[in-house]
Short mmCIF file of N, CA and C in Angstrom, two decimals:
data_model
loop_
_atom_site.label_atom_id
_atom_site.label_comp_id
_atom_site.label_asym_id
_atom_site.label_seq_id
_atom_site.Cartn_x
_atom_site.Cartn_y
_atom_site.Cartn_z
N MET T 1 19.60 13.40 13.00
CA MET T 1 18.25 12.25 13.73
C MET T 1 17.68 11.03 13.00
N ARG T 2 18.14 10.18 14.46
CA ARG T 2 17.68 8.67 13.80
C ARG T 2 16.42 8.98 13.40
N VAL T 3 15.38 8.31 12.21
CA VAL T 3 14.54 7.73 12.47
C VAL T 3 13.49 6.90 13.44
N PRO T 4 12.57 6.60 14.60
CA PRO T 4 12.61 5.86 14.60
C PRO T 4 11.74 4.52 14.15
N ARG T 5 11.98 3.23 14.60
CA ARG T 5 12.10 1.64 13.51
C ARG T 5 10.05 1.50 12.48
N HIS T 6 9.31 2.42 14.09
CA HIS T 6 8.21 2.12 13.26
C HIS T 6 8.10 2.83 12.51
N LEU T 7 8.31 3.96 12.00
CA LEU T 7 8.24 5.34 11.13
C LEU T 7 9.02 4.72 9.77
N ARG T 8 10.26 4.38 10.37
CA ARG T 8 10.87 3.49 9.01
C ARG T 8 9.61 3.04 8.47
N ILE T 9 9.57 1.87 8.82
CA ILE T 9 8.17 0.88 8.67
C ILE T 9 7.44 1.66 7.14
N LEU T 10 6.79 2.38 8.35
CA LEU T 10 5.48 2.90 7.66
C LEU T 10 6.06 4.05 6.19
N ILE T 11 7.62 4.78 6.09
CA ILE T 11 7.51 5.35 5.41
C ILE T 11 8.03 4.32 4.09
N GLN T 12 8.97 3.41 4.01
CA GLN T 12 9.05 2.20 3.39
C GLN T 12 7.79 1.80 2.69
N ILE T 13 6.80 1.37 3.41
CA ILE T 13 5.45 0.98 2.52
C ILE T 13 4.55 1.51 1.45
N ILE T 14 4.46 3.10 2.01
CA ILE T 14 4.30 4.54 1.03
C ILE T 14 5.31 4.31 0.25
N PHE T 15 6.50 4.77 0.64
CA PHE T 15 7.58 5.05 -0.44
C PHE T 15 6.96 3.67 -1.75
N VAL T 16 7.56 2.27 -1.32
CA VAL T 16 6.86 1.37 -1.99
C VAL T 16 5.29 1.48 -3.47
N VAL T 17 4.88 1.80 -2.96
CA VAL T 17 3.17 2.08 -3.06
C VAL T 17 3.43 3.51 -3.86
N THR T 18 3.98 4.72 -3.70
CA THR T 18 3.96 5.56 -4.82
C THR T 18 4.67 5.14 -5.70
N LEU T 19 6.56 4.10 -5.47
CA LEU T 19 6.63 3.62 -6.50
C LEU T 19 6.13 2.79 -7.41
N MET T 20 5.41 2.70 -7.45
CA MET T 20 4.04 1.28 -7.91
C MET T 20 3.17 2.02 -8.80
N SER T 21 3.09 3.23 -8.50
CA SER T 21 1.92 4.22 -9.38
C SER T 21 3.08 4.39 -10.27
N GLY T 22 2.09 4.59 -11.90
CA GLY T 22 2.11 4.79 -13.42
C GLY T 22 1.76 6.16 -13.12
N CYS T 23 2.35 6.13 -14.88
CA CYS T 23 2.89 7.85 -15.60
C CYS T 23 2.90 7.35 -17.21
N SER T 24 2.38 9.13 -17.84
CA SER T 24 1.37 9.07 -19.06
C SER T 24 2.77 8.68 -19.92
N GLN T 25 3.26 8.30 -21.35
CA GLN T 25 3.83 8.84 -22.67
C GLN T 25 3.72 9.23 -22.89
N THR T 26 2.88 10.40 -23.05
CA THR T 26 2.56 11.10 -24.07
C THR T 26 3.32 12.66 -23.82
N ASN T 27 3.07 13.80 -24.33
CA ASN T 27 3.56 15.25 -24.63
C ASN T 27 2.59 16.40 -24.04
N LYS T 28 1.19 15.72 -24.78
CA LYS T 28 0.41 17.01 -24.44
C LYS T 28 -0.16 17.60 -22.82
N PRO T 29 -0.59 19.17 -23.00
CA PRO T 29 0.21 20.25 -22.12
C PRO T 29 -0.98 19.47 -21.49
N VAL T 30 -1.04 19.32 -20.01
CA VAL T 30 -1.80 19.19 -18.73
C VAL T 30 -2.90 20.52 -19.00
N GLU T 31 -4.09 20.38 -18.84
CA GLU T 31 -5.15 21.47 -18.97
C GLU T 31 -6.60 21.05 -18.14
N THR T 32 -6.23 21.83 -16.57
CA THR T 32 -7.76 20.66 -16.46
C THR T 32 -8.21 22.12 -15.12
N THR T 33 -9.29 22.55 -15.43
CA THR T 33 -9.83 23.64 -14.90
C THR T 33 -10.93 23.02 -13.34
N GLU T 34 -11.55 22.07 -14.04
CA GLU T 34 -12.94 21.45 -12.65
C GLU T 34 -12.20 20.66 -11.28
N PHE T 35 -12.21 21.15 -10.29
CA PHE T 35 -11.85 20.28 -9.25
C PHE T 35 -13.41 19.49 -8.56
N ILE T 36 -12.91 18.07 -7.63
CA ILE T 36 -14.12 17.96 -7.37
C ILE T 36 -14.04 17.89 -6.24
N LYS T 37 -14.43 17.62 -4.81
CA LYS T 37 -13.86 17.40 -3.19
C LYS T 37 -14.19 15.48 -3.16
N TYR T 38 -12.79 15.63 -2.66
CA TYR T 38 -12.67 14.00 -1.79
C TYR T 38 -12.64 14.16 -0.19
N GLU T 39 -14.08 13.28 0.07
CA GLU T 39 -13.28 13.39 1.72
C GLU T 39 -13.40 11.67 2.33
N ASP T 40 -12.79 11.41 3.22
CA ASP T 40 -12.29 10.33 4.29
C ASP T 40 -11.94 10.59 5.03
N LYS T 41 -13.28 10.32 5.76
CA LYS T 41 -14.01 10.28 7.22
C LYS T 41 -13.31 9.94 7.88
N THR T 42 -12.82 8.29 7.38
CA THR T 42 -11.91 7.77 8.53
C THR T 42 -10.86 8.67 8.45
N ASN T 43 -10.03 8.11 7.79
CA ASN T 43 -8.29 8.70 8.30
C ASN T 43 -8.38 10.58 7.85
N LYS T 44 -9.67 11.20 8.35
CA LYS T 44 -9.88 12.53 8.62
C LYS T 44 -9.01 13.08 7.49
N PHE T 45 -9.32 13.41 6.41
CA PHE T 45 -8.61 14.46 5.57
C PHE T 45 -9.76 14.39 4.15
N THR T 46 -9.51 15.64 3.39
CA THR T 46 -9.93 15.81 2.40
C THR T 46 -8.88 16.57 1.11
N ILE T 47 -10.15 16.20 0.07
CA ILE T 47 -8.69 17.05 -0.63
C ILE T 47 -9.48 17.03 -2.42
N SER T 48 -9.14 17.69 -3.39
CA SER T 48 -9.70 18.53 -4.44
C SER T 48 -8.81 17.73 -5.46
N TYR T 49 -9.56 16.70 -6.29
CA TYR T 49 -8.96 16.02 -7.97
C TYR T 49 -9.99 16.65 -9.04
N PRO T 50 -9.04 16.25 -9.99
CA PRO T 50 -9.84 16.65 -11.54
C PRO T 50 -10.79 16.20 -11.72
N LYS T 51 -12.04 16.61 -12.28
CA LYS T 51 -13.65 16.12 -12.75
C LYS T 51 -12.44 15.29 -14.31
N ASP T 52 -12.58 14.97 -14.37
CA ASP T 52 -12.12 14.34 -15.58
C ASP T 52 -10.70 12.61 -15.34
N TRP T 53 -11.10 12.90 -13.79
CA TRP T 53 -9.66 11.66 -12.86
C TRP T 53 -10.55 10.96 -12.55
N THR T 54 -9.91 9.75 -12.19
CA THR T 54 -10.91 8.42 -11.40
C THR T 54 -10.36 8.66 -9.83
N VAL T 55 -11.40 7.52 -9.63
CA VAL T 55 -10.94 7.94 -7.42
C VAL T 55 -11.03 5.78 -7.54
N ASP T 56 -9.81 5.53 -6.99
CA ASP T 56 -10.19 4.08 -7.03
C ASP T 56 -9.55 4.31 -5.15
N THR T 57 -10.17 3.33 -4.35
CA THR T 57 -10.06 2.74 -3.29
C THR T 57 -9.77 1.51 -3.11
N THR T 58 -9.98 0.70 -3.59
CA THR T 58 -9.73 -0.73 -3.73
C THR T 58 -8.62 -0.85 -3.60
N GLN T 59 -7.07 0.15 -3.45
CA GLN T 59 -5.38 -0.35 -4.13
C GLN T 59 -4.95 -0.66 -2.24
N LYS T 60 -4.24 -1.65 -2.14
CA LYS T 60 -3.52 -2.19 -1.21
C LYS T 60 -2.61 -0.94 -0.54
N ASN T 61 -2.62 -0.25 0.46
CA ASN T 61 -1.65 0.08 1.00
C ASN T 61 -1.94 1.68 0.49
N VAL T 62 -3.07 1.92 0.64
CA VAL T 62 -2.99 3.77 -0.35
C VAL T 62 -4.63 3.57 0.30
N ASN T 63 -5.23 5.06 0.96
CA ASN T 63 -5.99 5.17 1.32
C ASN T 63 -6.79 5.41 0.10
N VAL T 64 -6.31 6.14 -1.54
CA VAL T 64 -6.54 6.47 -1.99
C VAL T 64 -6.48 6.84 -3.46
N LEU T 65 -6.81 6.48 -4.55
CA LEU T 65 -5.61 6.25 -5.69
C LEU T 65 -6.19 7.77 -6.52
N PHE T 66 -5.56 9.02 -7.28
CA PHE T 66 -7.11 9.75 -8.29
C PHE T 66 -5.60 9.41 -9.52
N ASN T 67 -6.46 8.33 -10.45
CA ASN T 67 -5.97 8.13 -12.09
C ASN T 67 -5.88 9.10 -12.98
N SER T 68 -5.63 9.74 -13.08
CA SER T 68 -5.31 10.97 -14.95
C SER T 68 -6.35 10.06 -16.23
N PRO T 69 -7.02 10.29 -16.56
CA PRO T 69 -7.76 10.11 -17.89
C PRO T 69 -6.34 9.44 -18.90
N LYS T 70 -5.99 8.11 -19.88
CA LYS T 70 -5.59 8.51 -21.16
C LYS T 70 -5.59 9.08 -21.61
N GLU T 71 -4.21 9.74 -22.29
CA GLU T 71 -3.95 11.03 -23.05
C GLU T 71 -4.05 10.20 -24.96
N SER T 72 -4.33 9.32 -24.82
CA SER T 72 -4.55 8.55 -26.18
C SER T 72 -4.48 6.81 -25.88
N GLU T 73 -4.83 6.53 -27.06
CA GLU T 73 -4.49 5.03 -26.67
C GLU T 73 -3.06 4.57 -26.89
N GLN T 74 -2.21 4.60 -27.26
CA GLN T 74 -0.73 4.58 -26.27
C GLN T 74 -0.25 4.49 -25.39
N ASP T 75 -0.71 5.57 -24.94
CA ASP T 75 -0.76 5.55 -23.22
C ASP T 75 -1.14 4.63 -22.56
N VAL T 76 0.49 4.52 -22.10
CA VAL T 76 0.58 2.58 -21.49
C VAL T 76 0.14 3.28 -19.54
N TYR T 77 1.16 3.97 -18.84
CA TYR T 77 0.83 5.00 -18.25
C TYR T 77 0.63 6.29 -17.54
N THR T 78 -0.24 5.80 -16.63
CA THR T 78 -1.54 7.61 -16.61
C THR T 78 -0.82 7.64 -15.12
N GLU T 79 -0.56 9.19 -15.27
CA GLU T 79 -0.15 9.79 -14.13
C GLU T 79 -0.81 9.40 -12.68
N ASN T 80 -0.90 9.95 -11.78
CA ASN T 80 -1.87 9.26 -10.56
C ASN T 80 -1.08 10.20 -9.36
N ILE T 81 -2.05 10.05 -8.63
CA ILE T 81 -2.12 10.91 -7.11
C ILE T 81 -2.70 9.56 -6.31
N THR T 82 -1.59 9.57 -5.51
CA THR T 82 -1.97 8.59 -3.89
C THR T 82 -1.95 9.68 -2.94
N VAL T 83 -2.68 9.25 -1.47
CA VAL T 83 -3.09 9.93 -0.41
C VAL T 83 -2.95 8.33 0.41
N LYS T 84 -1.53 8.06 1.29
CA LYS T 84 -1.14 7.15 2.37
C LYS T 84 -2.43 8.14 3.56
N ALA T 85 -2.98 7.48 4.42
CA ALA T 85 -2.21 8.11 6.18
C ALA T 85 -2.38 6.53 6.89
N PHE T 86 -1.64 7.59 7.84
CA PHE T 86 -0.22 6.74 9.00
C PHE T 86 -0.56 6.85 10.35
N THR T 87 -1.18 6.36 11.31
CA THR T 87 -0.75 7.04 12.71
C THR T 87 0.94 6.71 13.27
N LEU T 88 1.37 7.98 13.65
CA LEU T 88 3.04 7.95 14.20
C LEU T 88 2.49 7.15 14.96
N PRO T 89 4.11 6.72 15.57
CA PRO T 89 4.24 6.00 16.36
C PRO T 89 4.93 6.95 18.07
N GLU T 90 4.58 6.19 19.03
CA GLU T 90 4.93 7.29 20.56
C GLU T 90 5.75 8.47 19.79
N GLU T 91 7.05 7.57 19.44
CA GLU T 91 8.32 8.61 19.62
C GLU T 91 8.00 9.74 18.88
N ALA T 92 7.38 9.92 17.08
CA ALA T 92 7.21 10.68 16.14
C ALA T 92 7.00 11.75 16.81
N THR T 93 7.49 12.52 17.75
CA THR T 93 6.87 14.25 18.50
C THR T 93 7.56 15.27 17.58
N SER T 94 8.88 15.06 16.86
CA SER T 94 9.66 15.99 17.18
C SER T 94 9.10 16.53 15.46
N PRO T 95 9.47 17.76 15.44
CA PRO T 95 9.34 18.58 13.62
C PRO T 95 9.73 17.30 12.36
N MET T 96 8.80 17.49 11.12
CA MET T 96 9.12 16.79 10.61
C MET T 96 10.46 17.11 9.64
N GLU T 97 11.12 18.44 9.96
CA GLU T 97 12.39 18.67 9.75
C GLU T 97 13.77 17.66 10.00
N ASN T 98 13.36 17.11 11.61
CA ASN T 98 14.02 16.10 12.01
C ASN T 98 14.22 14.75 11.92
N TYR T 99 13.27 14.42 10.66
CA TYR T 99 13.38 13.39 10.08
C TYR T 99 13.69 12.66 8.27
N ARG T 100 13.84 14.37 8.22
CA ARG T 100 13.84 14.79 6.27
C ARG T 100 15.51 13.61 6.27
N ASP T 101 16.42 13.36 6.85
CA ASP T 101 17.68 12.46 6.29
C ASP T 101 17.31 11.47 6.84
N GLY T 102 16.39 11.18 8.19
CA GLY T 102 16.19 9.67 8.31
C GLY T 102 15.46 8.99 6.70
N MET T 103 14.82 9.84 6.64
CA MET T 103 13.68 9.40 5.29
C MET T 103 14.25 9.35 4.12
N ILE T 104 15.15 9.84 4.08
CA ILE T 104 16.01 9.73 2.51
C ILE T 104 17.18 8.64 2.59
N GLU T 105 17.27 8.14 3.88
CA GLU T 105 17.92 7.32 4.33
C GLU T 105 17.23 6.28 3.45
N THR T 106 16.35 5.55 4.33
CA THR T 106 14.79 4.94 3.91
C THR T 106 14.95 5.06 2.28
N ILE T 107 14.27 5.74 2.02
CA ILE T 107 14.25 5.81 1.03
C ILE T 107 15.59 5.26 0.08
N LYS T 108 16.37 5.92 0.06
CA LYS T 108 17.93 5.09 -0.46
C LYS T 108 17.73 3.54 -0.21
N LYS T 109 17.67 2.67 0.44
CA LYS T 109 17.85 1.70 1.39
C LYS T 109 16.94 0.48 0.09
N GLN T 110 15.50 1.23 0.76
CA GLN T 110 14.36 0.68 -0.19
C GLN T 110 14.21 0.16 -1.52
N THR T 111 15.13 1.84 -2.09
CA THR T 111 15.21 2.00 -3.20
C THR T 111 16.56 1.98 -3.86
N PRO T 112 17.16 0.74 -3.99
CA PRO T 112 18.87 0.91 -4.76
C PRO T 112 18.94 1.66 -6.03
N GLY T 113 19.19 2.60 -6.44
CA GLY T 113 19.40 3.52 -7.15
C GLY T 113 18.18 4.76 -7.56
N ILE T 114 18.30 4.68 -6.74
CA ILE T 114 16.99 6.14 -6.12
C ILE T 114 17.92 7.12 -5.79
N GLU T 115 17.50 8.62 -6.91
CA GLU T 115 18.39 9.62 -6.83
C GLU T 115 17.57 10.72 -6.09
N VAL T 116 18.25 11.57 -5.11
CA VAL T 116 17.12 12.29 -4.69
C VAL T 116 17.08 14.12 -5.27
N LEU T 117 16.74 14.15 -5.79
CA LEU T 117 17.72 15.76 -6.78
C LEU T 117 16.90 16.98 -5.52
N ASN T 118 16.16 16.39 -4.77
CA ASN T 118 15.31 17.97 -4.02
C ASN T 118 14.52 18.16 -2.76
N THR T 119 15.18 18.59 -2.02
CA THR T 119 14.17 17.95 -0.54
C THR T 119 14.00 19.77 -0.27
N SER T 120 12.36 20.42 -0.17
CA SER T 120 11.98 21.82 0.14
C SER T 120 10.40 21.66 1.26
N ASN T 121 10.50 22.26 2.04
CA ASN T 121 10.43 22.86 2.95
C ASN T 121 8.79 23.49 2.58
N LEU T 122 7.43 23.45 2.68
CA LEU T 122 6.60 23.97 1.96
C LEU T 122 5.16 24.00 3.49
N THR T 123 4.31 24.92 3.10
CA THR T 123 3.12 24.60 4.10
C THR T 123 1.94 24.41 2.75
N ILE T 124 1.08 24.16 3.65
CA ILE T 124 -0.17 23.52 2.74
C ILE T 124 -1.63 23.62 4.05
N ASN T 125 -2.26 24.23 4.28
CA ASN T 125 -3.59 24.88 4.53
C ASN T 125 -2.52 24.78 6.08
N GLU T 126 -1.62 25.97 6.12
CA GLU T 126 -0.90 26.04 7.70
C GLU T 126 -0.36 25.06 8.40
N LEU T 127 -0.55 23.31 7.23
CA LEU T 127 0.68 22.89 7.90
C LEU T 127 2.11 22.43 7.73
N PRO T 128 3.55 22.47 7.87
CA PRO T 128 4.56 22.23 7.80
C PRO T 128 4.14 21.07 6.81
N ALA T 129 5.20 20.72 5.57
CA ALA T 129 5.53 19.63 5.13
C ALA T 129 6.28 19.64 3.61
N LEU T 130 6.71 18.37 3.64
CA LEU T 130 8.68 18.48 3.73
C LEU T 130 8.10 17.51 2.09
N GLN T 131 8.90 18.25 0.54
CA GLN T 131 8.74 17.62 -0.47
C GLN T 131 9.77 17.44 -1.19
N ILE T 132 9.14 16.13 -0.94
CA ILE T 132 11.09 15.27 -1.57
C ILE T 132 10.97 15.03 -3.36
N LEU T 133 11.29 15.36 -4.05
CA LEU T 133 12.24 15.36 -5.50
C LEU T 133 13.18 13.85 -5.38
N LEU T 134 12.73 12.90 -6.72
CA LEU T 134 13.04 11.71 -6.41
C LEU T 134 13.36 11.46 -8.11
N ARG T 135 14.34 10.31 -8.54
CA ARG T 135 14.83 10.30 -9.92
C ARG T 135 15.09 8.67 -9.66
N GLU T 136 14.24 7.79 -11.15
CA GLU T 136 14.71 6.69 -10.19
C GLU T 136 14.90 5.38 -11.82
N LYS T 137 15.27 4.65 -12.38
CA LYS T 137 14.71 4.28 -13.53
C LYS T 137 13.78 2.62 -13.10
N ARG T 138 13.50 2.39 -14.08
CA ARG T 138 12.98 1.11 -13.33
C ARG T 138 12.11 0.16 -15.00
N ASP T 139 12.08 -0.89 -14.88
CA ASP T 139 12.51 -1.67 -15.70
C ASP T 139 12.17 -0.43 -17.31
N ASN T 140 13.24 -0.15 -17.04
CA ASN T 140 14.21 0.67 -18.64
C ASN T 140 13.23 1.76 -18.81
N VAL T 141 12.41 2.34 -17.63
CA VAL T 141 11.38 3.21 -17.86
C VAL T 141 12.13 4.33 -16.49
N ASP T 142 13.01 5.25 -17.53
CA ASP T 142 12.74 6.53 -16.25
C ASP T 142 11.95 7.66 -15.73
N LEU T 143 11.56 7.21 -14.26
CA LEU T 143 10.87 8.22 -13.50
C LEU T 143 11.26 8.89 -12.86
N SER T 144 10.19 10.11 -12.44
CA SER T 144 10.08 11.25 -11.58
C SER T 144 9.20 11.27 -10.68
N HIS T 145 9.56 11.05 -9.46
CA HIS T 145 8.10 11.06 -7.91
C HIS T 145 8.37 12.15 -6.86
N GLN T 146 7.30 11.99 -6.94
CA GLN T 146 7.10 14.03 -6.10
C GLN T 146 6.76 13.25 -5.19
N MET T 147 7.21 13.44 -4.09
CA MET T 147 6.56 12.66 -2.33
C MET T 147 6.24 13.61 -1.52
N THR T 148 5.65 14.31 -1.24
CA THR T 148 5.12 15.47 -0.33
C THR T 148 4.38 14.87 1.10
N VAL T 149 5.38 14.89 2.44
CA VAL T 149 4.61 14.60 3.34
C VAL T 149 4.43 15.48 4.75
N VAL T 150 3.26 15.17 5.50
CA VAL T 150 2.30 16.49 5.95
C VAL T 150 2.80 15.39 7.37
N PHE T 151 2.26 16.03 8.63
CA PHE T 151 1.93 15.49 9.98
C PHE T 151 1.21 16.57 10.40
N LYS T 152 1.06 15.72 11.39
CA LYS T 152 -0.76 16.91 12.18
C LYS T 152 -0.94 15.66 13.28
N GLY T 153 -0.16 16.13 14.46
CA GLY T 153 -0.77 15.45 16.05
C GLY T 153 0.32 13.73 15.85
N LYS T 154 -0.93 12.95 15.85
CA LYS T 154 -0.09 11.82 15.79
C LYS T 154 -0.68 10.99 14.11
N MET T 155 -1.29 12.27 13.09
CA MET T 155 -0.95 11.49 12.15
C MET T 155 -0.10 11.29 11.05
N GLY T 156 0.23 11.29 9.87
CA GLY T 156 0.91 11.13 9.07
C GLY T 156 0.66 11.38 7.69
N TYR T 157 0.77 11.58 7.02
CA TYR T 157 -0.11 11.45 5.32
C TYR T 157 0.92 11.62 4.68
N VAL T 158 0.80 10.72 2.97
CA VAL T 158 1.69 11.08 2.02
C VAL T 158 1.10 10.69 1.25
N LEU T 159 1.85 11.83 0.23
CA LEU T 159 1.11 12.10 -0.92
C LEU T 159 1.92 12.30 -2.15
N GLY T 160 1.41 11.05 -2.98
CA GLY T 160 2.82 10.66 -4.11
C GLY T 160 1.88 10.91 -6.08
N PHE T 161 3.34 11.50 -6.14
CA PHE T 161 2.93 11.53 -7.38
C PHE T 161 3.93 10.62 -7.96
N THR T 162 3.64 10.69 -9.37
CA THR T 162 5.06 9.85 -10.69
C THR T 162 4.22 9.50 -11.78
N CYS T 163 5.37 10.10 -12.77
CA CYS T 163 5.22 10.29 -13.96
C CYS T 163 7.00 10.54 -14.60
N LEU T 164 6.36 10.26 -16.05
CA LEU T 164 8.24 10.26 -16.68
C LEU T 164 9.24 10.91 -16.29
N ASP T 165 10.56 10.64 -16.16
CA ASP T 165 11.50 11.47 -16.13
C ASP T 165 11.12 13.00 -16.91
N GLY T 166 11.63 13.91 -16.41
CA GLY T 166 11.96 15.24 -17.01
C GLY T 166 10.18 16.00 -17.35
N GLU T 167 9.25 14.86 -16.62
CA GLU T 167 7.48 15.63 -17.12
C GLU T 167 6.96 16.56 -15.58
N LEU T 168 7.30 16.16 -15.00
CA LEU T 168 7.08 17.02 -13.77
C LEU T 168 6.50 18.26 -13.76
N ASP T 169 7.50 19.05 -14.37
CA ASP T 169 7.04 20.62 -14.59
C ASP T 169 5.43 20.08 -15.62
N LYS T 170 5.55 19.60 -16.61
CA LYS T 170 4.08 19.41 -17.09
C LYS T 170 3.19 19.63 -15.94
N TYR T 171 2.87 18.10 -15.65
CA TYR T 171 1.80 18.47 -14.43
C TYR T 171 1.83 19.22 -13.75
N SER T 172 2.93 20.06 -12.83
CA SER T 172 3.02 20.72 -12.03
C SER T 172 2.05 21.57 -11.82
N SER T 173 1.62 21.89 -12.69
CA SER T 173 -0.36 23.41 -12.22
C SER T 173 -0.88 22.57 -11.62
N THR T 174 -1.15 20.70 -12.35
CA THR T 174 -2.10 20.47 -11.53
C THR T 174 -1.72 19.67 -10.37
N THR T 175 -0.79 18.90 -10.05
CA THR T 175 -0.18 18.13 -8.97
C THR T 175 -0.26 19.67 -7.44
N ASP T 176 0.51 20.90 -7.86
CA ASP T 176 -0.20 21.89 -7.51
C ASP T 176 -0.93 22.26 -6.50
N LYS T 177 -2.20 22.50 -7.37
CA LYS T 177 -3.39 21.81 -6.93
C LYS T 177 -4.38 21.53 -6.26
N ILE T 178 -3.48 20.08 -6.21
CA ILE T 178 -4.69 18.80 -5.44
C ILE T 178 -3.42 18.91 -4.60
N ILE T 179 -2.28 19.22 -3.77
CA ILE T 179 -1.49 18.94 -3.45
C ILE T 179 -1.52 20.15 -2.17
N ASN T 180 -2.07 21.18 -2.62
CA ASN T 180 -3.31 22.38 -2.02
C ASN T 180 -4.03 22.41 -1.31
N SER T 181 -5.20 21.85 -1.86
CA SER T 181 -6.41 21.77 -1.38
C SER T 181 -6.27 20.48 -0.17
N PHE T 182 -5.09 19.89 -0.20
CA PHE T 182 -4.83 18.57 0.80
C PHE T 182 -5.65 19.29 2.06
N ASN T 183 -6.37 18.91 3.55
CA ASN T 183 -6.89 19.26 4.27
C ASN T 183 -7.25 18.47 5.07
N ILE T 184 -7.22 18.35 6.29
CA ILE T 184 -7.00 17.63 7.54
C ILE T 184 -8.30 17.90 8.02
N ILE T 185 -8.85 16.91 8.62
CA ILE T 185 -10.18 17.54 9.18
C ILE T 185 -10.54 16.87 10.18
N ASN T 186 -11.21 17.37 11.51
CA ASN T 186 -11.30 17.03 12.84
C ASN T 186 -12.14 16.44 12.74
#
């Protein structure tokens, strides 16, 4: 199914912001136990993040950015989760699965050389979600991206995570907790 122009533009903006997220260059295991709830009343969502991560609401094109702490002085990149809320255009009333191919096509056009590793359907707090795993080389660094898309009514949300290629598993426990804590409020 062809993705409506307005939705393609929104996906492009969100994807570029997600790709600009940094990641760590160390291999220490990630252990986080305590989470804090973040609430965005304007965009009607809550999400929990690790207590030792910082919150940044000043970034352009995302509603919130959660930065992991530096693991050492040599840590050039920090892992982070971004959340972007957007209003869906009138045409975007079909189930998310109908837009999967169009989203992937848009991502590939926006970022030549990016490779789609996997897509999967999941449920986050009883809402259908689409997760896209990607890999790219940027500035001679191999990166992995995990992009999770959730729609509810006329709202769409993209949760993005970026790290060094091969390190998604290292952070999966923490990122799964963060993403699964995402909730849309009325």
